[in-house]
Coordinates of C-alpha atoms in Angstrom, one line a residue:
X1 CA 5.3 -9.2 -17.5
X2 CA 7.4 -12.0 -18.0
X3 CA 6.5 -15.3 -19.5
X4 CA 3.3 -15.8 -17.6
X5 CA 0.4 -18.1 -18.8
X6 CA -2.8 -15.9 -19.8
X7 CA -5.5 -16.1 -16.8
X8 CA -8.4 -16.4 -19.0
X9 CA -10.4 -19.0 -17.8
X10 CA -9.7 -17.6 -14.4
X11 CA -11.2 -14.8 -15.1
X12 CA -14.2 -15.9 -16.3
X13 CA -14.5 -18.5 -13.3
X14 CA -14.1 -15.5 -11.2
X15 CA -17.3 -13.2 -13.1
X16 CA -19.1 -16.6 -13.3
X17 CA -19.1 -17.1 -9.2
X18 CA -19.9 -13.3 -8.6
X19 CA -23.0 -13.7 -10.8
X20 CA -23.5 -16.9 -8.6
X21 CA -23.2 -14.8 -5.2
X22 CA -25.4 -12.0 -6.6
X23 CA -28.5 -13.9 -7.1
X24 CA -28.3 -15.1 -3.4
X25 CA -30.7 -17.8 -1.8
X26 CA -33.6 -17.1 -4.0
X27 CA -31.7 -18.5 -7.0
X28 CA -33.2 -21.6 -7.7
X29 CA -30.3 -23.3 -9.6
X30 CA -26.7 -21.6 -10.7
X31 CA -26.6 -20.5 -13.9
X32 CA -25.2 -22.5 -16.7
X33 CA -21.6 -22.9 -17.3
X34 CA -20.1 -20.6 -20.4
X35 CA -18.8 -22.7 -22.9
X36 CA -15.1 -21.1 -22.3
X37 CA -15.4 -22.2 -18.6
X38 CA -13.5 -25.5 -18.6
X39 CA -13.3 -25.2 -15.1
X40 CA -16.8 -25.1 -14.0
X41 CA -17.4 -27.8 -16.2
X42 CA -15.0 -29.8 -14.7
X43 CA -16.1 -29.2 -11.8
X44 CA -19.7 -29.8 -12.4
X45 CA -18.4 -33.4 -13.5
X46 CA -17.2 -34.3 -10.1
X47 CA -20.3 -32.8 -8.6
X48 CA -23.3 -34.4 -10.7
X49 CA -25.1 -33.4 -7.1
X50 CA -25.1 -29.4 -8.1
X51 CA -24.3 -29.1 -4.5
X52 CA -21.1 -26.5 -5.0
X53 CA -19.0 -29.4 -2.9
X54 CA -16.5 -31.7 -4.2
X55 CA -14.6 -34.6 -2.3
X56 CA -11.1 -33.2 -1.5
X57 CA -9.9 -37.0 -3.3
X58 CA -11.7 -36.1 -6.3
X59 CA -10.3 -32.5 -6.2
X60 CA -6.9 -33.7 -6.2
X61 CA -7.3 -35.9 -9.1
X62 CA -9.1 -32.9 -11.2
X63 CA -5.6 -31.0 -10.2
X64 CA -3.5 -34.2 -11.3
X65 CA -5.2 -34.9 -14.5
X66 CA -5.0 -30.5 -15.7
X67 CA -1.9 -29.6 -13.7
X68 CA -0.3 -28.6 -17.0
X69 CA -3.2 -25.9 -17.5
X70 CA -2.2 -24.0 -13.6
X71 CA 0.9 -22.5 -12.7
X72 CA 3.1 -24.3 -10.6
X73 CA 2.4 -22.4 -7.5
X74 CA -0.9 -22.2 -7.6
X75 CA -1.1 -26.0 -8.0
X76 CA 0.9 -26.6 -4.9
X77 CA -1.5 -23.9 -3.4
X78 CA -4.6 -26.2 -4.5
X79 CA -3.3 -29.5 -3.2
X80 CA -2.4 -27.7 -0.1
X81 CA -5.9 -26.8 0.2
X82 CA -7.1 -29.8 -0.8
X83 CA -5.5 -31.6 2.4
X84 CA -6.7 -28.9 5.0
X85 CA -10.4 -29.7 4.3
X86 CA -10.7 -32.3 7.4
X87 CA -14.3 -32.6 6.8
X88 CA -13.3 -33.6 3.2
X89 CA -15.3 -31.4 1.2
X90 CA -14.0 -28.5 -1.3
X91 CA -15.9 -25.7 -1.8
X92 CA -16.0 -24.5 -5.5
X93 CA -16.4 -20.9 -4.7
X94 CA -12.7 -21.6 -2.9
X95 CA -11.4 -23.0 -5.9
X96 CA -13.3 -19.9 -8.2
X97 CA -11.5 -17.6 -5.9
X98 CA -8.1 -18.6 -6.7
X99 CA -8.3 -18.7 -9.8
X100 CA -9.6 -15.2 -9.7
X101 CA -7.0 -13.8 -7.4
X102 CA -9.4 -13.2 -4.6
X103 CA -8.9 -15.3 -1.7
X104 CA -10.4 -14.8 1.2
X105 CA -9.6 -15.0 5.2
X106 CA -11.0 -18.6 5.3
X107 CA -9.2 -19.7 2.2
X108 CA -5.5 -18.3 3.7
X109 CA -6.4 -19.9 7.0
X110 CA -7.3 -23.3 5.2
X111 CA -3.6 -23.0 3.3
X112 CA -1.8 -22.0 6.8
X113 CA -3.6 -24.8 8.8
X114 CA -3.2 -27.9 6.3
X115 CA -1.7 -31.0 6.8
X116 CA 0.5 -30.8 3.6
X117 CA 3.5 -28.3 3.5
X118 CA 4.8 -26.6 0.1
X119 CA 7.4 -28.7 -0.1
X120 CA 9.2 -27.9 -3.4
X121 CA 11.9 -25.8 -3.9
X122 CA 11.6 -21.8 -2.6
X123 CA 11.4 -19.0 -5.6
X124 CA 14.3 -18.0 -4.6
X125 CA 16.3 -21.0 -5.8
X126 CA 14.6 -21.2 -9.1
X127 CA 17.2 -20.8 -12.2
X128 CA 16.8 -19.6 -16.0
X129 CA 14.8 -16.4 -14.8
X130 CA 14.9 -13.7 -16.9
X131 CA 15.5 -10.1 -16.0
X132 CA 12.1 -9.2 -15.4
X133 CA 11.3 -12.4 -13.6
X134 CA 13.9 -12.0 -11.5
X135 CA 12.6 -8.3 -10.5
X136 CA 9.9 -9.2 -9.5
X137 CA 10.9 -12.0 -7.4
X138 CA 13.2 -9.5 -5.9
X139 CA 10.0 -7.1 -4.9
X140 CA 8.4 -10.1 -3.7
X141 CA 11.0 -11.0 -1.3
X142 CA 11.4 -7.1 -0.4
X143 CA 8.0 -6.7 0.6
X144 CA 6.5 -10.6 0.9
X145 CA 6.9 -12.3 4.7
X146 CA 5.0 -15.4 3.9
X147 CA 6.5 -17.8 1.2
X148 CA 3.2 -19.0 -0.4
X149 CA 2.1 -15.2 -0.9
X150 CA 5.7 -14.5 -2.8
X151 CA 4.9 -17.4 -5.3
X152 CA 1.2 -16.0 -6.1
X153 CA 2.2 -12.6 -6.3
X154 CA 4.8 -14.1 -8.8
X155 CA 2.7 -16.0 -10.6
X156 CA 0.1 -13.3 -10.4
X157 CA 2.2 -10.1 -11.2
X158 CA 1.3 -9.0 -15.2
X159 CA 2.5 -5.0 -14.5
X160 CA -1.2 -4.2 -15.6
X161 CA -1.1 -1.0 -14.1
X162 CA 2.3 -0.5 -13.7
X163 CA 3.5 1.8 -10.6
X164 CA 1.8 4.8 -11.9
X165 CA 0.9 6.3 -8.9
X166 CA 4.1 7.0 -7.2
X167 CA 6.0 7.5 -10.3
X168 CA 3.2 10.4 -11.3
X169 CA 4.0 12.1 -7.4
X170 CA 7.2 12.2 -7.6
X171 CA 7.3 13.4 -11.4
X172 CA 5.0 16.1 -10.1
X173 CA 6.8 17.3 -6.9
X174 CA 10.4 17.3 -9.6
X175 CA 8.3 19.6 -11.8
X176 CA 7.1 22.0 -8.7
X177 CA 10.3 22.2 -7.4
X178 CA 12.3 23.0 -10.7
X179 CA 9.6 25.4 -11.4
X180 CA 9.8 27.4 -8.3
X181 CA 13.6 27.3 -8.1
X182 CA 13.9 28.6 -11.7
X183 CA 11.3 31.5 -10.6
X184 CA 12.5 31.9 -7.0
X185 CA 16.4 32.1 -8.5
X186 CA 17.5 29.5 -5.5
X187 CA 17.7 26.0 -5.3
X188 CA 19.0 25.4 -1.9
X189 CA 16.8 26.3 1.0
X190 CA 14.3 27.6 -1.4
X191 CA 12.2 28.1 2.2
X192 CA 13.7 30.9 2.9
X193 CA 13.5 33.2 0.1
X194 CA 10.9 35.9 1.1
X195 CA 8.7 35.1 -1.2
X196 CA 8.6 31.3 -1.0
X197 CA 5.4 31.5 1.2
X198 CA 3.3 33.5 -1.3
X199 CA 2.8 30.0 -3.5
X200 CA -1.1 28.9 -3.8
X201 CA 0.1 25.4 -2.5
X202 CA 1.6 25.7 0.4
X203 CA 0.0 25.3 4.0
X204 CA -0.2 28.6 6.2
X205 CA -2.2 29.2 8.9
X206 CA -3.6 32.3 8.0
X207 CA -5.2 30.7 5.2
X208 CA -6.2 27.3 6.7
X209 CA -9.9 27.9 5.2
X210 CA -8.5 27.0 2.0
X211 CA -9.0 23.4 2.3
X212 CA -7.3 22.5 -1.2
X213 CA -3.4 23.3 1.0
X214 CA -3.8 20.4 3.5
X215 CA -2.8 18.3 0.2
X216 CA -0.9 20.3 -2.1
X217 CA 1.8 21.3 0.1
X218 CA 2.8 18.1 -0.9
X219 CA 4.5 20.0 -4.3
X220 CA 6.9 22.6 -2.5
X221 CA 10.0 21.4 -0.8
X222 CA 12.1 23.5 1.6
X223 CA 15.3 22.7 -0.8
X224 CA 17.1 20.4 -2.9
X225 CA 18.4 18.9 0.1
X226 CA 14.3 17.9 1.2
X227 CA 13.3 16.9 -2.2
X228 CA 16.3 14.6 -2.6
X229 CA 15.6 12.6 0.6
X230 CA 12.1 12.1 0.1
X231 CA 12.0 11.3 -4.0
X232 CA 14.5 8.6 -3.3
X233 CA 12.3 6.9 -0.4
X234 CA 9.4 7.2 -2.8
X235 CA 10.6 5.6 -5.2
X236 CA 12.8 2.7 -2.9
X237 CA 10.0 1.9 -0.8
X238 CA 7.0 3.4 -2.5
X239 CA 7.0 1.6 -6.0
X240 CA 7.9 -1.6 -5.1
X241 CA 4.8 -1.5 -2.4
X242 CA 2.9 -0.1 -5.0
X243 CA 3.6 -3.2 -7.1
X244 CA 2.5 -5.6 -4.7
X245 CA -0.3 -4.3 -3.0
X246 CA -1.8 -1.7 -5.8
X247 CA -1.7 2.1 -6.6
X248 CA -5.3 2.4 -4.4
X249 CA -4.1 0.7 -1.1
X250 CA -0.5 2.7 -1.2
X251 CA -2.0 5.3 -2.5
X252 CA -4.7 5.7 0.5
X253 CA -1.5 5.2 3.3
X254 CA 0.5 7.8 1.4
X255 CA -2.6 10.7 1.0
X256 CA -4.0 10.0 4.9
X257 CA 0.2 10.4 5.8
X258 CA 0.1 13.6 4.1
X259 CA -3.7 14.7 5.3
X260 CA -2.4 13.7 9.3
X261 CA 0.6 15.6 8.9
X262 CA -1.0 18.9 7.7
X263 CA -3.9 18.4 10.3
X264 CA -1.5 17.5 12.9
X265 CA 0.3 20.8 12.2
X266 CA -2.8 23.0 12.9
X267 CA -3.5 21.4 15.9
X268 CA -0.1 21.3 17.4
X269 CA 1.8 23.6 16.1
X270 CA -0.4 26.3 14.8
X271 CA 1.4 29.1 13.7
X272 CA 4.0 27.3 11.4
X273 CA 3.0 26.7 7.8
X274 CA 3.8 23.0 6.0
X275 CA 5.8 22.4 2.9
X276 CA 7.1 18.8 1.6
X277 CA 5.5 15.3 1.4
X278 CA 7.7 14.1 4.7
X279 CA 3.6 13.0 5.8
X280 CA 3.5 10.6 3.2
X281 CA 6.6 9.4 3.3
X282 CA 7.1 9.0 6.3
X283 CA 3.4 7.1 6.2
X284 CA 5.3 4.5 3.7
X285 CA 8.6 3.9 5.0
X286 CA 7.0 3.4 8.8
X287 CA 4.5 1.0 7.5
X288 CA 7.4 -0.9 5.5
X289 CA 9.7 -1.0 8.5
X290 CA 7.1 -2.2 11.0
X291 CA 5.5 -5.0 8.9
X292 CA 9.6 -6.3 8.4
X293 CA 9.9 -5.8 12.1
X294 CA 6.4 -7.4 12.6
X295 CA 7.6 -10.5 10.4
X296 CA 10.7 -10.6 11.2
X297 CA 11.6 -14.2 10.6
X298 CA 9.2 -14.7 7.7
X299 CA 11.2 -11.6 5.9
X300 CA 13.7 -12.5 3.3
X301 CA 15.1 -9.5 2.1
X302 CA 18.8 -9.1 1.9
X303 CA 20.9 -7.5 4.5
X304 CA 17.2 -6.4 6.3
X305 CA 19.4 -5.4 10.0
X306 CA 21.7 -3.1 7.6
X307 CA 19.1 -2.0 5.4
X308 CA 16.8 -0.9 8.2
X309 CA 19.5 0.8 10.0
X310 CA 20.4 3.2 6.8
X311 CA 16.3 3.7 6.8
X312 CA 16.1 4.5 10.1
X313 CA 19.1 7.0 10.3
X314 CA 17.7 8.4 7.1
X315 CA 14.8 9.1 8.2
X316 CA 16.5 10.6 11.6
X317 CA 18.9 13.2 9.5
X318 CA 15.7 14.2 7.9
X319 CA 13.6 14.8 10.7
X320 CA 16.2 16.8 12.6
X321 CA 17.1 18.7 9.0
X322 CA 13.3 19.8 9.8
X323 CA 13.6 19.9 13.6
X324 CA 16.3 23.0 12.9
X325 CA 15.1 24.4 10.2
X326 CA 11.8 25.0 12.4
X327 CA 13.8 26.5 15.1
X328 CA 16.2 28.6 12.7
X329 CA 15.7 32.1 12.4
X330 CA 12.9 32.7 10.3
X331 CA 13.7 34.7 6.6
X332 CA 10.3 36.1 6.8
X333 CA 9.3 37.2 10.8
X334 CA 6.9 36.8 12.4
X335 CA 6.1 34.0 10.5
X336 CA 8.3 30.6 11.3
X337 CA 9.9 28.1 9.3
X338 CA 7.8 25.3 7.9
X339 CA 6.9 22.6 10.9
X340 CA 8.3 19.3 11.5
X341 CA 5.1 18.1 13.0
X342 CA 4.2 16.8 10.0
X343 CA 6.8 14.2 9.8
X344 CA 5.1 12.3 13.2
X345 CA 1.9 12.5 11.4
X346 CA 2.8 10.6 8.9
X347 CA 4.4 7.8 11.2
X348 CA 1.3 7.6 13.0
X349 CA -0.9 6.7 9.8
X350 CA 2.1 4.3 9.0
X351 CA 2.0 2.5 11.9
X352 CA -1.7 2.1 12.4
X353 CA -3.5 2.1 8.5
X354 CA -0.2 1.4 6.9
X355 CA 0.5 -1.7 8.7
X356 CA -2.8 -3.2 8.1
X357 CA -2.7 -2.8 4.6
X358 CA 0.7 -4.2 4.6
X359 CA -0.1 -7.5 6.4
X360 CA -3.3 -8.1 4.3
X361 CA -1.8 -9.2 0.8
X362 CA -4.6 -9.8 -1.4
X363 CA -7.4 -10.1 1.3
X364 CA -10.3 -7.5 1.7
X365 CA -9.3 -4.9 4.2
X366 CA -13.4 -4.6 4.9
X367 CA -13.0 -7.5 6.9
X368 CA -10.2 -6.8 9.1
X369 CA -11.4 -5.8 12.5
X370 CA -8.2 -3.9 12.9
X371 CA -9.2 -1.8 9.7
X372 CA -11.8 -0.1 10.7
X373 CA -10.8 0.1 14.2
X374 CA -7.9 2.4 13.1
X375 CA -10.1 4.0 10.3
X376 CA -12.5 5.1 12.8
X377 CA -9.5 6.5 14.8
X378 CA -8.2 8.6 12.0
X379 CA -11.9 9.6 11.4
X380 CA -12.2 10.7 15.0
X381 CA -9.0 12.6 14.2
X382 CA -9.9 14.6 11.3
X383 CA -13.0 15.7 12.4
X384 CA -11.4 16.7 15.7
X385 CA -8.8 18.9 13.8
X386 CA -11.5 20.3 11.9
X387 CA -13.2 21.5 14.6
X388 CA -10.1 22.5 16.4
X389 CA -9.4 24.6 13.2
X390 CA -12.7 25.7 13.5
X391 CA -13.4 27.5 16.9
X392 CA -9.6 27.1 18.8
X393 CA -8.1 29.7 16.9
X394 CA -10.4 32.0 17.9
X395 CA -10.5 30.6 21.9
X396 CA -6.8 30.7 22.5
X397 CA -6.8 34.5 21.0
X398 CA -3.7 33.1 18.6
X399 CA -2.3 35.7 17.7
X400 CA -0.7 34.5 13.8
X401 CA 1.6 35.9 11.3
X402 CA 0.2 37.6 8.6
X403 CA -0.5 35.7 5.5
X404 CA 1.9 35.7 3.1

């Protein structure tokens, strides 16, 4: 998108260094460069040696004399580099990874720790942008605490995927919900029409062996009134994240929100079915809020006090839309209202996974320790639930509504 240079010979720096890693110490030499690589052969120039180690002087001057070939930012990003390297050495697999758009923990420490600050002008004074350059400058800033990760993602952003995977949810959820309130004849409070429980996807307890409804009650929405809330959080919160860090990693947050909040249902309130993806949601928007909170000063997005005041009271009217509906007098004894348990689900898996996706732009998550402590904590989780679903039903003598 936008009027970005083609990242070709990144890209085949990038294939050339993992063929490089894969062969491992037993490789005698590194292969030889491809003829397309001007990189690598630029760099082999300053490093007759074959040692994979440059000066950080003669690293500077290879950025100097091909400046016009890099973007802007990521040349200020290089020389920044260049001047952290107190041993004064340069590491080619560094500069391979930039290119590549796959820097790792040491490479964002080397940037954070040099000598030499970005000094040139933010992104967000830059003029003669055009509309889609200026969108996604504005989803940087929205999403972006650190200045230097704002310019990459600019420089780096093509909208190759574009946001498919929230704008496919939420397309789907419409569809579900227009489909049942043409069949059910109701629109509002479509939760309590009689037969609103008797739909294949939604969560009941009675029919908690039916593993496929810890997910799909994503698709039926207690009304208009739920639907609306939640599409327009997916799509103000969820698709810009989904732009910046990638349908997988929003993706993973928004399906173990809506996994946790079905689980958490059957665990701790067991005889209310689920409807609505609150789980998700709620996974998103928590995960949002607490990296701005988390980042605070490093957060440029407009009106952030306001913005996360509106969120926050949103997300209040909703939950206590749920709270009452839970409490209201059920259309279909003995069987109650959908639960609202579902809703603190989600904020849990927002504020643990969520969070460290969030903070880890463009690093590998596999090498946060604070990954897969919390994966190992929603691990211990689910297979808890399962076997709470498994043998406490049967140990407390619950005695639950009939299936639908």
């Amino acid at each position: 998108m936008g009027e970005h240079p083609s990242p070709g010979p990144a890209v085949a720096a990038g294939a050339e260094a993992e063929r490089i890693e894969e062969l491992g110490p037993e490789a005698d030499e590194r292969p030889p460069a491809a003829p397309e690589d001007p990189w690598k052969v630029l760099f082999d120039q300053c490093d007759p040696g074959n040692t994979g180690y440059i000066s950080s002087g003669k690293f500077r001057s290879l950025l100097e004399s091909h400046s016009s070939k890099l973007d802007p930012h990521k040349r200020e990003v290089l020389l920044a580099l260049a001047d952290s390297h107190t041993d004064g050495q340069i590491c080619y697999q560094d500069f391979v990874n930039l290119m590549s758009n796959k820097r790792s923990n040491s490479f964002r420490q080397a940037i954070l720790q040099g000598n030499r600050r970005l000094c040139s002008k933010a992104l967000l004074e830059e003029k003669g942008l055009n509309l889609s350059q200026r969108l996604i400058r504005h989803v940087a800033y929205e999403t972006l605490p650190r200045e230097i990760d704002r310019k990459w993602y600019y420089d780096s952003y093509t909208c190759c995927p574009p946001p498919w995977f929230m704008i496919t949810i939420t397309l789907l959820e419409v569809a579900f919900f227009l489909y049942n309130g043409v069949s059910l004849d109701q629109f509002v409070l479509q939760v309590t029409h009689p037969r609103y429980l008797q739909n294949a996807l939604v969560y009941h307890p009675q029919l908690r062996a039916q593993a496929w409804r810890y997910l799909t009650y994503i698709f039926m929405h207690a009304g208009i009134e739920h639907l609306g809330l939640n599409v327009v959080l997916q799509l103000l919160v969820g698709v810009p994240l989904e732009m910046v860090h990638g349908a997988t990693r929003i993706g993973l947050v928004y399906v173990a929100g809506v996994v946790a909040g079905s689980l958490a249902v059957s665990v701790a309130d067991m005889t209310a079915p689920v409807v609505g993806s609150s789980g998700g949601v709620y996974a998103l928007v928590s995960a949002h809020l607490a990296n701005i909170v988390m980042n605070w000063s490093g957060m440029k997005c407009q009106f952030k006090l306001l913005r996360m005041g509106v969120a926050l009271i949103c997300m209040s009217m909703e939950f206590g839309r749920a709270v009452w509906l839970r409490f209201h007098p059920s259309a279909y004894p003995p069987c109650p209202h959908p639960s609202f348990v579902a809703h603190l689900g989600g904020v849990a898996v927002g504020i643990t996974l969520g969070v460290v996706v969030l903070r880890n732009y463009e690093q590998r998550l596999q090498d946060q320790s604070l990954w897969w402590i919390f994966v190992a904590m929603y691990t211990i989780f689910v297979l808890f639930a399962v076997f709470w679903n498994i043998f406490a039903y049967t140990l407390l003598d619950l005695k639950l509504p009939p299936p639908p």
